[in-house]
Short mmCIF file of C-alpha atoms in Angstrom, two decimals:
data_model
loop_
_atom_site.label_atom_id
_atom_site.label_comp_id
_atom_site.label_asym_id
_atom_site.label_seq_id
_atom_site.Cartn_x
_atom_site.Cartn_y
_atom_site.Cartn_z
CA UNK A 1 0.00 0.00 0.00
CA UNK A 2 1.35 3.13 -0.91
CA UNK A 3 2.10 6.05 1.65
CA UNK A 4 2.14 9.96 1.31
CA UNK A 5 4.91 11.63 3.85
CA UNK A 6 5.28 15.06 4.18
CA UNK A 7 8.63 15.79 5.65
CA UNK A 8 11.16 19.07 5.91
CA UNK A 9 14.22 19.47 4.69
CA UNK A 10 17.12 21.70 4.78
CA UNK A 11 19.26 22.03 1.78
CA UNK A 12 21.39 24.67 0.07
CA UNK A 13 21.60 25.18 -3.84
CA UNK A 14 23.78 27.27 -5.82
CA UNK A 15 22.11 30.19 -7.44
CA UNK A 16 23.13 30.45 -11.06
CA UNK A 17 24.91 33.73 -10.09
CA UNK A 18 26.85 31.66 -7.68
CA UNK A 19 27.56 29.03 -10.59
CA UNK A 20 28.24 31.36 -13.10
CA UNK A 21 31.01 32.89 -10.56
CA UNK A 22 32.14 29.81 -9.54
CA UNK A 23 32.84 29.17 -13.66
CA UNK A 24 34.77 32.17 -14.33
CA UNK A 25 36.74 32.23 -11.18
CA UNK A 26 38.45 28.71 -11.77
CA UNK A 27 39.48 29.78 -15.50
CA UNK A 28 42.94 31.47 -16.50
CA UNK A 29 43.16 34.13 -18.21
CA UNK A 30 44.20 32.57 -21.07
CA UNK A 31 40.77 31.49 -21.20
CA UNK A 32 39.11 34.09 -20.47
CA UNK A 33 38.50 35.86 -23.47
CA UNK A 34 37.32 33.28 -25.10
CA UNK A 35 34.74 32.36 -22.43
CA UNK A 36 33.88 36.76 -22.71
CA UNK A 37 33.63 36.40 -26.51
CA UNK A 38 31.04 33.30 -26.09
CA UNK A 39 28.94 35.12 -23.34
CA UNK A 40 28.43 37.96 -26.40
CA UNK A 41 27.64 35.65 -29.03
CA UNK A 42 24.44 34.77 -27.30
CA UNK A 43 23.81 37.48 -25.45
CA UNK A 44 22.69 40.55 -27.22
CA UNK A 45 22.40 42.98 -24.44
CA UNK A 46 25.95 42.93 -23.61
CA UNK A 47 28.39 44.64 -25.44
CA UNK A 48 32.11 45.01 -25.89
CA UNK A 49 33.71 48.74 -25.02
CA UNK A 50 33.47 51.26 -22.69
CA UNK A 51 30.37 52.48 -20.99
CA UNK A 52 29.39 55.79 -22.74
CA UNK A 53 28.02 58.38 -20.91
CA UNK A 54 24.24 58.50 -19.70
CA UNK A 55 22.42 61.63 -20.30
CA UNK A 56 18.51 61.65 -21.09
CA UNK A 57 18.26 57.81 -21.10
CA UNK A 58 19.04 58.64 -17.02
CA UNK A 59 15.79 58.61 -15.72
CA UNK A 60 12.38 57.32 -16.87
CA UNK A 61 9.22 58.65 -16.13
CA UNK A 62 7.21 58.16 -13.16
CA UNK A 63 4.06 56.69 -14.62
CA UNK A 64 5.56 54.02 -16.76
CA UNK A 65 7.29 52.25 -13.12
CA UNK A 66 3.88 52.70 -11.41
CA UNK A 67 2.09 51.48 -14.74
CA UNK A 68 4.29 48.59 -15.93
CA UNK A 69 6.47 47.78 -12.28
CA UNK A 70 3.15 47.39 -10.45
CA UNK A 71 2.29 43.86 -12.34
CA UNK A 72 5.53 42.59 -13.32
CA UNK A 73 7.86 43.64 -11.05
CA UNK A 74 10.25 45.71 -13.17
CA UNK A 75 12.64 48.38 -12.10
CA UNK A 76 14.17 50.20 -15.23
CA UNK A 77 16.29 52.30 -12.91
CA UNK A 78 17.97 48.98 -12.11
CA UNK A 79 19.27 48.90 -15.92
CA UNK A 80 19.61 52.55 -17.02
CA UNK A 81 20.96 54.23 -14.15
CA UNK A 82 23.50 51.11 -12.48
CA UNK A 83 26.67 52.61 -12.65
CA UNK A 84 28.27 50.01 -11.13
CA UNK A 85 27.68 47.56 -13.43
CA UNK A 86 28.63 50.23 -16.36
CA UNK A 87 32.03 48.49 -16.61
CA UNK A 88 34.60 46.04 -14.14
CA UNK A 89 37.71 47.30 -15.09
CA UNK A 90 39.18 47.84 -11.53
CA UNK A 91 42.48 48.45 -9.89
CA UNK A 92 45.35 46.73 -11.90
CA UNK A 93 43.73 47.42 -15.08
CA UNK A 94 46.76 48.52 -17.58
CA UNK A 95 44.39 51.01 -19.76
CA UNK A 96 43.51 49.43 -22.43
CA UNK A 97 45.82 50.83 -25.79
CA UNK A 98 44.10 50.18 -29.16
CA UNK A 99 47.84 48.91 -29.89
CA UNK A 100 47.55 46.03 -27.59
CA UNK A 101 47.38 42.75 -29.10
CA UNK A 102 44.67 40.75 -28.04
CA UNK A 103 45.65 37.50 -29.19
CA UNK A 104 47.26 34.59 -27.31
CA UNK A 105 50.78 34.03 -29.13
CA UNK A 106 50.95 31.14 -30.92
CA UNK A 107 54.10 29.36 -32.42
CA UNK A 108 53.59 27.09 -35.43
CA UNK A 109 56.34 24.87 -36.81
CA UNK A 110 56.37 22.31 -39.58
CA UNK A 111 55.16 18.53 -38.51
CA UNK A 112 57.45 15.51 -38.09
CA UNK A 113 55.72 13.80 -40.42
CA UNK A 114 56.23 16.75 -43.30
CA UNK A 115 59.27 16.12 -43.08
CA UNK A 116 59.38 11.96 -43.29
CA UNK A 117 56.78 12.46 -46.04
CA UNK A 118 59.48 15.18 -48.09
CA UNK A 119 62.25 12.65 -47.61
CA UNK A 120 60.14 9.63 -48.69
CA UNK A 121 59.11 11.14 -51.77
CA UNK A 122 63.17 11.76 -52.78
CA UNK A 123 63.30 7.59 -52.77
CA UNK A 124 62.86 5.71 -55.58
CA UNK A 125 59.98 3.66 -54.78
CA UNK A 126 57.17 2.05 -56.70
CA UNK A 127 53.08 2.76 -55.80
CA UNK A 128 52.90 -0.47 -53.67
CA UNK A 129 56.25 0.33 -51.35
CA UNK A 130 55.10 4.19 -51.56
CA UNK A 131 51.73 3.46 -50.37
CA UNK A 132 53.94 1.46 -47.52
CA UNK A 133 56.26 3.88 -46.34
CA UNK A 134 52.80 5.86 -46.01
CA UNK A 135 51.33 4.03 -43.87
CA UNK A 136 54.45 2.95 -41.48
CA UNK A 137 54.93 6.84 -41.11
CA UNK A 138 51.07 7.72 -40.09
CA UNK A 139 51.84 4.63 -37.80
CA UNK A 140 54.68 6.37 -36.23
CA UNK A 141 53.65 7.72 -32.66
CA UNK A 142 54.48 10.86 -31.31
CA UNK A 143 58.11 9.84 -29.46
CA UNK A 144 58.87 8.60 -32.46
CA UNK A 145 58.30 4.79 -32.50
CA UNK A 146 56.49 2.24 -34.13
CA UNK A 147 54.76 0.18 -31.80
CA UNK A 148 52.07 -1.31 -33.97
CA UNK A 149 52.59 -4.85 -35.03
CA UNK A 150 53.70 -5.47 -38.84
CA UNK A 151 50.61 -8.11 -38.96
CA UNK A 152 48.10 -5.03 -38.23
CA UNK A 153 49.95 -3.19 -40.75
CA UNK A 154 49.32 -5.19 -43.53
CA UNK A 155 45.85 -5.71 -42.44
CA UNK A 156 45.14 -2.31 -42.62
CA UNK A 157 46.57 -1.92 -46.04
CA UNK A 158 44.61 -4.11 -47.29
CA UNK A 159 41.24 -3.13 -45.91
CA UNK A 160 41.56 0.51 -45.86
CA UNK A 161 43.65 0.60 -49.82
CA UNK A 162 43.08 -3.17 -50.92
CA UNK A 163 47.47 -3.97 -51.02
CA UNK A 164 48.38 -7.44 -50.68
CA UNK A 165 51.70 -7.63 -48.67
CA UNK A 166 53.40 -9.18 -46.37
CA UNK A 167 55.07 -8.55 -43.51
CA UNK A 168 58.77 -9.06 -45.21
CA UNK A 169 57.81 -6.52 -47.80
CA UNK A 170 56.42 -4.23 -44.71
CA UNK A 171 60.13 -4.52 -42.85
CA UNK A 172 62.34 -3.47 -46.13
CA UNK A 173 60.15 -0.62 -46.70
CA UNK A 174 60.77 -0.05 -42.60
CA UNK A 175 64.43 -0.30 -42.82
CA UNK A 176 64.15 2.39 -45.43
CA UNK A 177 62.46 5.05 -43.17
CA UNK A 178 64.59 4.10 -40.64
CA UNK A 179 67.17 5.95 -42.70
CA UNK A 180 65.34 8.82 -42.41
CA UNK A 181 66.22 11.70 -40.31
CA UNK A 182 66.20 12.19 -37.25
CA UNK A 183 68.15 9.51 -36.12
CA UNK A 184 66.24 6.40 -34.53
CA UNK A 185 62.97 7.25 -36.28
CA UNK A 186 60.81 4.50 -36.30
CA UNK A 187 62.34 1.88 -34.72
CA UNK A 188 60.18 -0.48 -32.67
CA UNK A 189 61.58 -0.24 -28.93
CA UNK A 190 64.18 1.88 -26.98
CA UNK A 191 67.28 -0.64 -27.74
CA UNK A 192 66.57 -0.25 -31.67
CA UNK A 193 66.05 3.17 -31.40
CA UNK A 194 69.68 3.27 -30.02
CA UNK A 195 71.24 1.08 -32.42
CA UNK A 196 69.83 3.10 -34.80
CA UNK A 197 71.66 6.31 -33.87
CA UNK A 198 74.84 4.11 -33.34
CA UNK A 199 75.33 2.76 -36.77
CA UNK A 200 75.59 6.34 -38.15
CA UNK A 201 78.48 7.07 -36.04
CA UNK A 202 82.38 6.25 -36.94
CA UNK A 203 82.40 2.85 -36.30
CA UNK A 204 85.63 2.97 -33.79
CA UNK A 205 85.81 0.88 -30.65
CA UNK A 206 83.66 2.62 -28.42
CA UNK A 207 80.97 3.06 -30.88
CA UNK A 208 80.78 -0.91 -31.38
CA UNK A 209 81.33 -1.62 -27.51
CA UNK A 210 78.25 0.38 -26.79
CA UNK A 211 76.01 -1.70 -29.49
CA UNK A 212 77.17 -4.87 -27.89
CA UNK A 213 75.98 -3.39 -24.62
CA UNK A 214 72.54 -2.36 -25.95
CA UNK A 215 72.40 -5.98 -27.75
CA UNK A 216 73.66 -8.14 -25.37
CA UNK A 217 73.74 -6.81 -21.87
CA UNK A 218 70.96 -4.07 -22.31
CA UNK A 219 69.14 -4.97 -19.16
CA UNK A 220 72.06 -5.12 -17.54
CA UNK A 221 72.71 -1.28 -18.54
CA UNK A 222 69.17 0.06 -17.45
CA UNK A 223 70.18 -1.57 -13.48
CA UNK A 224 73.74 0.32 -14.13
CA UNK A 225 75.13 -3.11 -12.99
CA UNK A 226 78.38 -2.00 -14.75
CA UNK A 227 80.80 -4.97 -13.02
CA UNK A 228 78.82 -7.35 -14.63
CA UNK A 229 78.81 -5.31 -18.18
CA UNK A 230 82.77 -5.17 -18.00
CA UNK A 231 83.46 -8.39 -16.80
CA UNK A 232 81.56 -10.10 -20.33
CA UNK A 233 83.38 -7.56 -22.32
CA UNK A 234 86.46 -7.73 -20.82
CA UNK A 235 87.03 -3.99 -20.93
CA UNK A 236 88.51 -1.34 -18.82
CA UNK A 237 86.63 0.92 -16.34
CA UNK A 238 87.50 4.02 -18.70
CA UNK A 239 86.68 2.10 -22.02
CA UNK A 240 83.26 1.11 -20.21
CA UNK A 241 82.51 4.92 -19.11
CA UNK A 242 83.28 6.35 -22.75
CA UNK A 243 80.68 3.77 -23.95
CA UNK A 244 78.18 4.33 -21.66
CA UNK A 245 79.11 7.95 -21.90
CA UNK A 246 78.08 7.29 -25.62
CA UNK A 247 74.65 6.15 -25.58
CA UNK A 248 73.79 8.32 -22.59
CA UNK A 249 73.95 11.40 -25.06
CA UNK A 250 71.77 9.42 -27.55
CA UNK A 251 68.00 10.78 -27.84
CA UNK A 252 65.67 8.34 -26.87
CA UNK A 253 62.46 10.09 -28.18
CA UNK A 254 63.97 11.35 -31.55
CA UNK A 255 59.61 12.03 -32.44
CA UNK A 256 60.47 15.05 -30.43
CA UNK A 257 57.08 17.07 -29.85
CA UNK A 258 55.13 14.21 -31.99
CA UNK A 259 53.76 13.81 -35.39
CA UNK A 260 50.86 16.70 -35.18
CA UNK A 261 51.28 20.08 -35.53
CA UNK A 262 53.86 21.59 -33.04
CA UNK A 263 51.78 24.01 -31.62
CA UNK A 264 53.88 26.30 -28.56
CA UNK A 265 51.47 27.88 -25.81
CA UNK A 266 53.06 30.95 -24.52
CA UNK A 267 52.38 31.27 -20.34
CA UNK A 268 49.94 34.69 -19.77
CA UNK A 269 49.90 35.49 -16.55
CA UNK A 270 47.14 36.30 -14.54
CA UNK A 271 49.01 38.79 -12.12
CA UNK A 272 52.06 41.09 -12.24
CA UNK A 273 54.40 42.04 -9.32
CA UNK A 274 56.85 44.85 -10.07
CA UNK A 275 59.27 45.95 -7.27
CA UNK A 276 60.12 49.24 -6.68
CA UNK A 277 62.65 50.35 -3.94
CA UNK A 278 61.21 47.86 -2.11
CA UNK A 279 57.48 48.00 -2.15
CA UNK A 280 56.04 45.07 -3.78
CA UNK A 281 53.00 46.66 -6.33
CA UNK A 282 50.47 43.87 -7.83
CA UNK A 283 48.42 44.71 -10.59
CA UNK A 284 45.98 42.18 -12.80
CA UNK A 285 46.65 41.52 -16.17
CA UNK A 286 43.29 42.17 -18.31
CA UNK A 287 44.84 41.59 -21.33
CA UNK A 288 42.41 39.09 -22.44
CA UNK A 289 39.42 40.86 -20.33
CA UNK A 290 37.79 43.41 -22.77
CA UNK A 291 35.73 46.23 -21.51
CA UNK A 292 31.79 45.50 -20.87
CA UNK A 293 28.48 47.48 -21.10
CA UNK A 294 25.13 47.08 -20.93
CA UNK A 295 24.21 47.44 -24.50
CA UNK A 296 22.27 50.79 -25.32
CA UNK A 297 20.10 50.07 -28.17
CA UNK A 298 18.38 47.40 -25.58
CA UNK A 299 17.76 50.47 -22.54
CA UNK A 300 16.07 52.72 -25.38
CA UNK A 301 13.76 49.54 -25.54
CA UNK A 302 11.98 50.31 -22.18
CA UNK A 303 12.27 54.06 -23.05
CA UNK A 304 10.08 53.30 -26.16
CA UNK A 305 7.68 51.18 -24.14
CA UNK A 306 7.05 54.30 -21.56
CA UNK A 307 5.76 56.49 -24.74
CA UNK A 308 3.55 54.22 -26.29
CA UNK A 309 0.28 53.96 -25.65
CA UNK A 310 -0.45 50.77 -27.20
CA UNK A 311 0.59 48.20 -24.19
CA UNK A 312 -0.59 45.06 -25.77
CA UNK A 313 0.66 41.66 -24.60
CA UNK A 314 3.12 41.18 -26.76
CA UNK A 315 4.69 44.37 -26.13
CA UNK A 316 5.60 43.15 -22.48
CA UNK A 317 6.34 40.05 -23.84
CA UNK A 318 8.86 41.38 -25.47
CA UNK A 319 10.31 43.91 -22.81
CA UNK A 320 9.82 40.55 -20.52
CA UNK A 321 12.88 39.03 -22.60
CA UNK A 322 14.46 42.51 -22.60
CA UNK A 323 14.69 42.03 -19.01
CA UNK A 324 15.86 38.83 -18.98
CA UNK A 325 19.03 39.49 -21.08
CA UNK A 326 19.52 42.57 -19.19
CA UNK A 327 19.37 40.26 -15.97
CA UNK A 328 21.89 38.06 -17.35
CA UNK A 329 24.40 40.91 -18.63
CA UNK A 330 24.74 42.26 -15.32
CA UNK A 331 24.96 38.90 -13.42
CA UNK A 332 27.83 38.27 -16.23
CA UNK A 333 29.87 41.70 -15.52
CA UNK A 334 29.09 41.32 -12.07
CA UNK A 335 30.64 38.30 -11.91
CA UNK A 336 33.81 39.55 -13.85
CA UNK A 337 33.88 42.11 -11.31
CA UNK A 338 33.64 39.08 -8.35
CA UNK A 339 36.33 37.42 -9.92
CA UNK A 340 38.95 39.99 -10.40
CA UNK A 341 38.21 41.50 -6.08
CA UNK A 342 38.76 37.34 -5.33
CA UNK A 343 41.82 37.20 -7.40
CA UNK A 344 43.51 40.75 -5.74
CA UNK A 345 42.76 39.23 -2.33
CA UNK A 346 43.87 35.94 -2.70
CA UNK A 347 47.47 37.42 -4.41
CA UNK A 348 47.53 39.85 -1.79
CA UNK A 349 47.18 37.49 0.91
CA UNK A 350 50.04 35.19 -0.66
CA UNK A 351 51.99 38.26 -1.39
CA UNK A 352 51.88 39.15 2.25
CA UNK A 353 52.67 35.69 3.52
CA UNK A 354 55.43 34.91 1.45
CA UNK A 355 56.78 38.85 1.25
CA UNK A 356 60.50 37.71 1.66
CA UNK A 357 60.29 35.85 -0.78
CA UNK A 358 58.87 38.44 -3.36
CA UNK A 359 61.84 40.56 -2.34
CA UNK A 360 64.96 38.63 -2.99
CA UNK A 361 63.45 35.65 -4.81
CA UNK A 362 65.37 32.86 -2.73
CA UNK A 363 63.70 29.58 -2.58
CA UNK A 364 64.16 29.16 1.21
CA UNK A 365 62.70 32.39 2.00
CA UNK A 366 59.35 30.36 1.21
CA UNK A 367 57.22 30.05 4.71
CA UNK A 368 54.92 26.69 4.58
CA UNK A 369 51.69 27.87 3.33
CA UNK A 370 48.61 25.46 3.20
CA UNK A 371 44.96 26.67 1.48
CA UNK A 372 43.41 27.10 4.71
CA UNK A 373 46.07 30.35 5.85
CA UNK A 374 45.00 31.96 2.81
CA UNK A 375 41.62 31.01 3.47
CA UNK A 376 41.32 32.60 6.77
CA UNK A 377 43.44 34.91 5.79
CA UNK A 378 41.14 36.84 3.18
CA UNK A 379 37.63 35.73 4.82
CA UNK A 380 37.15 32.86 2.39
CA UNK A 381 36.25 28.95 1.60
CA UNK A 382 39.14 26.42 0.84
CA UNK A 383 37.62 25.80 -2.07
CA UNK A 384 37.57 29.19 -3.72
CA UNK A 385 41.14 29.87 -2.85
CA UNK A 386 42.00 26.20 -4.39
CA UNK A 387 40.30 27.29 -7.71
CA UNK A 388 42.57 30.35 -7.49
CA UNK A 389 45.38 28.82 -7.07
CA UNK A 390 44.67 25.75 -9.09
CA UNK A 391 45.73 27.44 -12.52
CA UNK A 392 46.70 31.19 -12.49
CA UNK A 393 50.49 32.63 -12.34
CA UNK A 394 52.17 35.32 -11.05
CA UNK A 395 54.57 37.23 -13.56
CA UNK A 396 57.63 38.25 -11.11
CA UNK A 397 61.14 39.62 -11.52
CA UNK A 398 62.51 36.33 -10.86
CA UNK A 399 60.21 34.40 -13.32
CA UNK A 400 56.29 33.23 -13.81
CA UNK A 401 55.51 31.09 -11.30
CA UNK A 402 52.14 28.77 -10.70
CA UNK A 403 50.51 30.00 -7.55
CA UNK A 404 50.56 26.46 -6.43
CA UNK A 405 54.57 26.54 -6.37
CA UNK A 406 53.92 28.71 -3.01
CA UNK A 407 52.17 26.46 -1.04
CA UNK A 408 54.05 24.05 0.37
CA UNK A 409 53.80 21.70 3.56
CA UNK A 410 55.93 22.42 6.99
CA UNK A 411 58.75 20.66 8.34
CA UNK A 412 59.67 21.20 11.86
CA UNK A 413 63.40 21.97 13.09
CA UNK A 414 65.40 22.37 16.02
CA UNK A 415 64.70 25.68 16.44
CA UNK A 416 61.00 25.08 17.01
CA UNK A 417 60.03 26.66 13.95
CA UNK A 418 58.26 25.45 10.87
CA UNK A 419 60.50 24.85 7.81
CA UNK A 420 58.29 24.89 3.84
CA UNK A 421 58.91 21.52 1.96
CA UNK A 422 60.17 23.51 -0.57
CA UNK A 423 62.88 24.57 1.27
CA UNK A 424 63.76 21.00 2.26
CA UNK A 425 63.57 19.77 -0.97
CA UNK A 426 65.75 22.29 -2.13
CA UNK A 427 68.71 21.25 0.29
CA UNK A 428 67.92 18.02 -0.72
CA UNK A 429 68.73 18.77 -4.39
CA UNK A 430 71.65 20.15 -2.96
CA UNK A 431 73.25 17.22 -1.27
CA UNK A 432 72.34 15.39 -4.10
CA UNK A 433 73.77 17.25 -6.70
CA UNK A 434 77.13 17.86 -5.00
CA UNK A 435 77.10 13.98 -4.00
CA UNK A 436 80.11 11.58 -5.34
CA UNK A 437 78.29 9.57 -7.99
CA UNK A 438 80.65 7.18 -7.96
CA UNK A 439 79.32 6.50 -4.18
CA UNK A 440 75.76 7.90 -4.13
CA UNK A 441 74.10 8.70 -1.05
CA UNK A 442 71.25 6.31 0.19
CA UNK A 443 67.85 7.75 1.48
CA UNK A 444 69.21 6.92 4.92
CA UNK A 445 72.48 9.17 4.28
CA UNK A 446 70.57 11.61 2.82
CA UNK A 447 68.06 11.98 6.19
CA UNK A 448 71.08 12.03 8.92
CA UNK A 449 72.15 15.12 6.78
CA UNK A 450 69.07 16.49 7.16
CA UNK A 451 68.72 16.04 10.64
CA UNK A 452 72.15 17.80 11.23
CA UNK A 453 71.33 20.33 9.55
CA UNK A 454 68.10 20.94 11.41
CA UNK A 455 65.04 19.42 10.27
CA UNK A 456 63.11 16.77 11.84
CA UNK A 457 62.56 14.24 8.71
CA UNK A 458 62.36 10.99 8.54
CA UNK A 459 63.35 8.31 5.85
CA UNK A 460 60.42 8.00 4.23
CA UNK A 461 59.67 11.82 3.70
CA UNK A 462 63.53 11.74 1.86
CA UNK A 463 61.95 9.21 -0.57
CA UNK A 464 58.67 10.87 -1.29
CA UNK A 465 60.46 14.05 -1.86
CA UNK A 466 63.32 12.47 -3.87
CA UNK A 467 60.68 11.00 -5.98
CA UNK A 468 58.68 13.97 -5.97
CA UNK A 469 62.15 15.75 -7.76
CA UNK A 470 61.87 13.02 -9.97
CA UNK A 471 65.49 11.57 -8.78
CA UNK A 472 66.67 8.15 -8.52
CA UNK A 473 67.60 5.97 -6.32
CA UNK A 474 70.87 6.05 -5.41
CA UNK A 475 72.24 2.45 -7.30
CA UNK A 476 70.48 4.27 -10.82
CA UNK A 477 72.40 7.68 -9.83
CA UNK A 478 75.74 5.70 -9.13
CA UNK A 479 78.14 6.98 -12.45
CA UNK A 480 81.81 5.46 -13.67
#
């Protein structure tokens, strides 16, 4: 049998002002113009430039808000005469030259595979070994390799171009492109891709002592168990090092930046801190944040509602949907202005924390920082100063750096203070970089150094921040 309850419930929803803010806030500005150019596309009552200046559209008479406000709730003073909404260029705005160029710079290069395709065509191949080489180079992934089986290959000759071949007609047409430059192009796996480079060197002593490595003792190399490596080959320690020195300097990914267009993003940051004599000055960059207004041509809509005397329904239909887009421009520059107050707090706040560090740029000037200082810091959630920080940069003298590179865990020391991560892990590069590397240091090693020096950190913290540097452990670090 079926029951009715009525029951009460407390729950909180996100307006779609609060969504809309929520949206812009966690976007770069990289992004941003885009996400501006979209938000004008489909809405017509908000326009790019700067606000021009009100005169008779400043106040509307008295009987059209007592005739038309009294049924449908609708202020036009709200729209005509909002001055704060008449733009949200703020403090940090850099003026806004006609000069200026708008556009994200882009870097375009030729493709990788342009150029196999150019060198292909110089071989003297017929259709059938053409339409090969073709197909091995589209199969060539973006380091560089060929991982795809020669059996799939000729399957999807067949099927997609209707060639009958094998896969011993497949491999001579492979050994060809392996000729191609760069060096190591389309080999199959990482010890190929070496031999590759190899057998277009002088073919001297060291040159064949490191192919016999990579063929015979390859695994061997990758554990660095050298004492095994010389004692097959019967070599000396310095005729081992020169080899190994060898196919150290060899490129493993000679795809370089892949087979699709090399396209080269250019950093914009999202805040700029100058120093002068001293006194750190922030600023936003708007660069990609064009001027907003509530377009005009829409206001003189209510305007021509008030003097006519024909008020027929689809006449406040229609100033209904003026209203709406209205609504929405001004919840859209609204939140623009939201956004950019949120992002000059949350830099301040991190500017003031980590001042010291703003001045002389020194790494172990950084103070541990977590969201939640910031957070209290500026009156805010976690989660708003997380979207912040998440993916926005801050142009300094000493280089752009991601807001996230300033917060950093704490590390207590002798002194009773708190020491950043950062800082450790810096010292830790350190040790490690000055280290003999014929005798590296273990993780144990590395922590009693620590702990003389200061800070209270154990073992296990060396090897998540080791790993977190992307170093190895000591036996792959150990050199000739």
């Amino acid at each position: 049998m079926q029951r009715l309850d009525l029951r009460q419930l407390l729950s909180q929803k996100l307006s779609p002002q609060q969504i809309q803010f929520i949206k812009l806030l966690q976007i770069p500005t990289a992004e941003l113009e885009m996400r501006i150019k979209e938000e004008l596309e489909v809405n017509p009552a908000l326009e790019e430039g700067r606000e021009e200046p009100v005169d008779e559209y400043s106040s509307e008479s008295d009987d059209y808000e007592d005739d038309y406000s009294k049924d449908d709730d609708l202020d036009i003073n709200d729209y005509l005469n909002d001055d704060e909404i008449s733009g949200y260029k703020m403090q940090g705005d850099r003026g806004g030259d006609d000069e200026e160029d708008r556009e994200m710079p882009i870097a375009m290069t030729s493709t990788l595979t342009d150029s196999l395709m150019d060198q292909l065509g110089f071989l003297d191949l017929d259709d059938k070994q053409y339409s090969i080489g073709m197909q091995l180079i589209g199969s060539i992934d973006s380091d560089g390799y060929i991982r795809r089986e020669l059996s799939s290959i000729a399957n999807d000759l067949a099927f997609s171009q209707n060639i009958e071949t094998s896969e011993e007609e497949i491999e001579q047409v492979l050994h060809l492109v392996q000729t191609f430059d760069p060096a190591g192009i389309g080999a199959r796996d990482l010890p190929e891709c070496l031999l590759l480079q190899l057998e277009r060197r002088e073919q001297d002593e060291i040159t064949i002592l490191a192919e016999r490595i990579i063929r015979d003792t390859f695994d061997e190399f990758t554990k660095k168990h050298y004492t095994k490596i010389q004692s097959k080959f019967s070599v000396t320690e310095e005729e081992l090092k020169k080899a190994i020195d060898l196919i150290i300097k060899l490129n493993p990914k000679p795809g370089g930046a892949g087979t699709g267009t090399t396209r080269i993003q250019y950093i914009i940051p999202d805040f700029i801190l100058t120093n002068t004599n001293g006194e750190l000055e922030l600023s936003l960059n708007a660069r990609n944040a064009p001027d907003l207004r509530i377009s005009r041509s829409y206001a003189d809509m209510f305007d021509a509602y008030d003097k006519s005397d024909k008020k027929d329904k689809k006449l406040k239909e229609t100033v209904a949907f003026v209203k709406q887009k209205l609504d929405a421009a001004k919840w859209f520059i609204d939140a623009i202005r939201q956004r950019q107050n949120t992002l000059l707090r949350t830099m301040e706040a991190i500017i003031k924390y980590q001042h010291d560090f703003f001045l002389e740029g020194d790494e172990s000037l950084l103070r541990p920082m977590i969201l939640k200082d910031i957070a209290e810091e500026i009156g805010m959630d976690i989660s708003t100063v997380s979207r912040v920080a998440n993916s926005k940069a801050v142009q300094t003298e000493f280089g752009i750096y991601p807001l996230k590179y300033f917060f950093s865990e704490g590390i207590a020391t002798d002194s009773g203070e708190d020491a950043s991560s950062r800082e450790v892990k810096h010292i830790l590069k350190e040790i490690i970089d000055n280290e003999n590397k014929r005798k590296p240091l273990s993780d144990e090693k590395i922590e009693k150094m620590l702990n003389d020096k200061g800070y209270n950190i154990a073992r296990r913290t060396v090897a998540k921040y080791r790993e977190q540097l992307n170093i190895p452990v000591a036996r792959l670090r150990k050199e000739l």
